[in-house]
Amino acid sequence: MTGLLRQFSSPAEGLAFEAKLFSARESAVGLWASENDALVCPASYRKYYGLKDASSHSLKRGWPVFTRPTGGGAVPQGSGVVNLAIAFTAPRGFTINDGYRLITGIIRNGLGSTGVRLATGPTPTSFCDGDWNLSIQGKKVVGTAQRWKPLGETNTRVLAHALILTRGSVEPGARAVDAFNADLGLGAVSCAAHTSLERAIEKNMRAPRALVQELHAASVSALRSIQFEAQNCVAA
C-alpha cells in the first residue's frame, strides 16, 4: 500500500515489531498488516488446558494461533486488517483511560468526517469485546489494547494498539475466532457484530494509501502533544 504500512508474513513478526517500539526510548508510530490469516490470543490463554488442541484445530482450519502480551480475547489477523501501534513515555498522571482516549482519538482524527460517526463502548458478541471498541451503526470496526511498563519511580512506557477492520469480508475471521472459542469453552462470536470501514462507509471510504497516511499523521500529531505535556511536567 505505502511505505508507512509494514507487511509481515505473519502476526509474529508484527508483534515483534511492536515489542521493539515498546522497548525503545523515543515516541514511535507503527502500522502493520499480516499477509497471511492467523489468530492472535493473549498469552494468558495458556492457562486453558485445551489450548494446544484448540490451536491445532484452528491451524487445520487455516488459522494458526499466536500469542500476544496484552489481554482481552482472540482476534483475527490477515486480509483487511490494519494494526496501529503507538509507543511513548507517558507524563506524570497519565491514566489507562487517557491511553484509550488517545488511541481512539487518533483514529477518529485520521478518519476525518467519518470519525465522528464512530461510537465508543462494548459491542456484544464481537471478538475481544471491550469498553473501548469503536463501532459504527452497532458493529465493531476497531478494537483497542494497551501495554504498560514502569520506568523508574515516575515515568511509564506505554504501547497503545488498535486493530482496524478496513476492507473485505469480516466473516471468515469472526467465524475462525468463534470456532477457536468454542474449542476452549469460551463465549460465542457473531459475524453480525462486526463490519469493515469499507462496508460501513461505502463511497466515502479513503483509499488504503490515504487511510494509512492520515492515521500516521494523526498519530504523530498526538504524540507531539504527549511529549509537550511531559516536558511541561518536568519543567514544573
Coordinates of N, CA, C and O in Angstrom, one line a residue, residues 40-101:
V40 N -4.7 -14.3 16.9 CA -3.8 -13.9 18.0 C -4.6 -13.9 19.3 O -5.6 -13.2 19.3
C41 N -4.1 -14.5 20.3 CA -4.8 -14.6 21.6 C -3.8 -14.1 22.7 O -2.6 -14.2 22.5
P42 N -4.3 -13.7 23.8 CA -3.4 -13.3 24.9 C -2.6 -14.5 25.4 O -3.1 -15.6 25.4
A43 N -1.4 -14.2 25.9 CA -0.6 -15.2 26.5 C -1.2 -15.9 27.7 O -0.9 -17.0 28.0
S44 N -2.2 -15.1 28.3 CA -2.9 -15.7 29.5 C -3.7 -16.9 29.1 O -4.1 -17.7 30.0
Y45 N -4.0 -17.1 27.8 CA -4.8 -18.3 27.4 C -4.0 -19.6 27.7 O -4.6 -20.7 27.6
R46 N -2.8 -19.5 28.0 CA -2.0 -20.7 28.3 C -2.5 -21.4 29.5 O -2.2 -22.6 29.8
K47 N -3.4 -20.7 30.3 CA -3.9 -21.3 31.5 C -5.0 -22.3 31.1 O -5.4 -23.2 31.9
Y48 N -5.5 -22.2 29.9 CA -6.6 -23.2 29.4 C -6.0 -24.5 29.1 O -5.1 -24.6 28.2
Y49 N -6.5 -25.6 29.7 CA -6.0 -26.9 29.4 C -6.1 -27.3 28.0 O -5.2 -28.0 27.4
G50 N -7.1 -26.8 27.3 CA -7.4 -27.3 25.9 C -6.7 -26.4 24.9 O -7.0 -26.5 23.7
L51 N -5.8 -25.5 25.2 CA -5.3 -24.5 24.3 C -4.5 -25.3 23.1 O -4.6 -24.9 22.0
K52 N -3.7 -26.3 23.5 CA -3.0 -27.0 22.5 C -3.9 -27.6 21.4 O -3.6 -27.5 20.2
D53 N -4.9 -28.3 21.9 CA -5.8 -28.9 20.9 C -6.6 -27.8 20.1 O -6.8 -28.0 18.9
A54 N -7.0 -26.8 20.8 CA -7.8 -25.7 20.1 C -6.9 -25.1 19.0 O -7.4 -24.7 17.9
S55 N -5.6 -24.9 19.4 CA -4.7 -24.3 18.4 C -4.5 -25.2 17.2 O -4.4 -24.7 16.0
S56 N -4.4 -26.5 17.5 CA -4.2 -27.5 16.4 C -5.4 -27.5 15.5 O -5.3 -27.5 14.3
H57 N -6.6 -27.5 16.1 CA -7.8 -27.4 15.3 C -7.9 -26.2 14.4 O -8.3 -26.2 13.2
S58 N -7.5 -25.0 15.0 CA -7.5 -23.8 14.3 C -6.5 -23.8 13.1 O -6.9 -23.3 12.0
L59 N -5.4 -24.4 13.3 CA -4.4 -24.5 12.3 C -4.9 -25.3 11.1 O -4.8 -25.0 9.9
K60 N -5.6 -26.4 11.4 CA -6.2 -27.2 10.4 C -7.3 -26.5 9.6 O -7.5 -26.8 8.4
R61 N -7.9 -25.5 10.2 CA -8.9 -24.7 9.5 C -8.2 -23.5 8.7 O -8.9 -22.7 8.1
G62 N -6.9 -23.4 8.8 CA -6.2 -22.4 8.1 C -5.9 -21.2 8.9 O -5.5 -20.2 8.3
W63 N -6.0 -21.3 10.2 CA -5.8 -20.1 11.1 C -4.9 -20.5 12.2 O -5.3 -20.8 13.3
P64 N -3.5 -20.4 11.9 CA -2.6 -20.7 13.0 C -2.7 -19.7 14.1 O -3.2 -18.6 13.9
V65 N -2.4 -20.1 15.3 CA -2.6 -19.3 16.5 C -1.3 -18.8 17.1 O -0.3 -19.5 17.3
F66 N -1.2 -17.5 17.4 CA -0.1 -16.8 18.0 C -0.5 -16.2 19.3 O -1.7 -15.9 19.5
T67 N 0.4 -15.9 20.2 CA 0.0 -15.2 21.4 C 0.7 -13.8 21.5 O 1.7 -13.5 20.9
R68 N 0.0 -13.0 22.3 CA 0.5 -11.6 22.5 C 0.6 -11.3 24.0 O -0.1 -11.9 24.8
P69 N 1.3 -10.2 24.4 CA 1.4 -9.9 25.8 C 0.3 -9.1 26.4 O 0.1 -9.0 27.6
T70 N -0.6 -8.5 25.5 CA -1.7 -7.8 26.0 C -2.9 -8.7 26.3 O -3.0 -9.8 25.9
G71 N -3.9 -8.2 27.1 CA -5.1 -9.0 27.5 C -6.2 -9.0 26.4 O -6.0 -8.8 25.3
G72 N -7.4 -9.3 26.9 CA -8.5 -9.3 26.0 C -8.8 -10.7 25.5 O -8.7 -11.7 26.3
G73 N -9.2 -10.9 24.3 CA -9.6 -12.2 23.7 C -8.9 -12.4 22.4 O -8.1 -11.5 21.9
A74 N -9.2 -13.5 21.7 CA -8.6 -13.8 20.5 C -9.2 -12.9 19.4 O -10.3 -12.5 19.4
V75 N -8.3 -12.6 18.4 CA -8.7 -11.7 17.3 C -8.1 -12.3 16.0 O -7.1 -13.0 16.0
P76 N -8.7 -12.0 14.9 CA -8.1 -12.4 13.6 C -7.1 -11.4 13.1 O -7.2 -10.2 13.3
Q77 N -6.2 -11.9 12.3 CA -5.2 -11.0 11.6 C -5.2 -11.6 10.1 O -5.5 -12.7 9.9
G78 N -4.8 -10.7 9.2 CA -4.8 -11.1 7.8 C -5.4 -10.1 6.9 O -5.4 -8.9 7.2
S79 N -6.0 -10.5 5.8 CA -6.5 -9.6 4.8 C -7.6 -8.7 5.4 O -8.5 -9.1 6.1
G80 N -7.4 -7.4 5.1 CA -8.4 -6.4 5.5 C -8.2 -5.9 6.9 O -9.0 -5.1 7.4
V81 N -7.1 -6.3 7.6 CA -6.9 -5.9 9.0 C -5.6 -5.0 9.0 O -4.5 -5.5 8.5
V82 N -5.7 -3.8 9.5 CA -4.5 -2.9 9.7 C -4.4 -2.7 11.2 O -5.3 -2.4 11.9
N83 N -3.1 -2.8 11.7 CA -2.8 -2.6 13.1 C -2.1 -1.3 13.2 O -1.1 -1.0 12.5
L84 N -2.5 -0.5 14.2 CA -1.8 0.8 14.5 C -1.3 0.6 16.0 O -2.0 0.3 16.9
A85 N 0.0 0.9 16.1 CA 0.7 0.9 17.4 C 1.4 2.2 17.7 O 2.1 2.6 16.8
I86 N 1.2 2.8 18.8 CA 1.9 4.0 19.2 C 2.6 3.7 20.5 O 2.0 3.1 21.4
A87 N 3.9 4.1 20.6 CA 4.7 3.8 21.8 C 5.2 5.2 22.3 O 5.7 6.0 21.5
F88 N 5.1 5.4 23.6 CA 5.6 6.7 24.1 C 5.8 6.6 25.6 O 5.3 5.6 26.3
T89 N 6.5 7.5 26.2 CA 6.7 7.6 27.6 C 5.6 8.6 28.2 O 5.6 9.7 27.8
A90 N 4.7 8.1 29.0 CA 3.6 8.8 29.5 C 4.0 9.9 30.5 O 4.9 9.6 31.4
P91 N 3.4 11.0 30.5 CA 3.7 12.1 31.5 C 3.1 11.7 32.9 O 2.2 10.8 32.9
R92 N 3.5 12.3 33.9 CA 3.0 12.0 35.2 C 1.5 12.3 35.3 O 1.0 13.2 34.7
G93 N 0.8 11.3 35.9 CA -0.7 11.5 36.0 C -1.5 10.9 34.8 O -2.7 10.9 34.9
F94 N -0.8 10.4 33.8 CA -1.4 9.8 32.7 C -2.0 8.5 33.1 O -1.4 7.7 33.8
T95 N -3.3 8.2 32.7 CA -4.0 7.0 33.1 C -4.3 6.1 31.9 O -4.1 6.5 30.8
I96 N -4.7 4.9 32.3 CA -5.1 3.9 31.2 C -6.2 4.5 30.4 O -6.2 4.3 29.1
N97 N -7.2 5.1 31.0 CA -8.3 5.7 30.2 C -7.8 6.8 29.3 O -8.3 7.0 28.2
D98 N -6.8 7.5 29.8 CA -6.1 8.5 28.9 C -5.5 7.9 27.7 O -5.6 8.4 26.5
G99 N -4.9 6.7 27.9 CA -4.3 6.0 26.8 C -5.4 5.6 25.7 O -5.1 5.7 24.5
Y100 N -6.5 5.1 26.2 CA -7.6 4.7 25.3 C -8.2 5.9 24.6 O -8.5 5.8 23.4
R101 N -8.3 7.0 25.3 CA -8.8 8.2 24.7 C -7.9 8.7 23.6 O -8.3 9.2 22.6

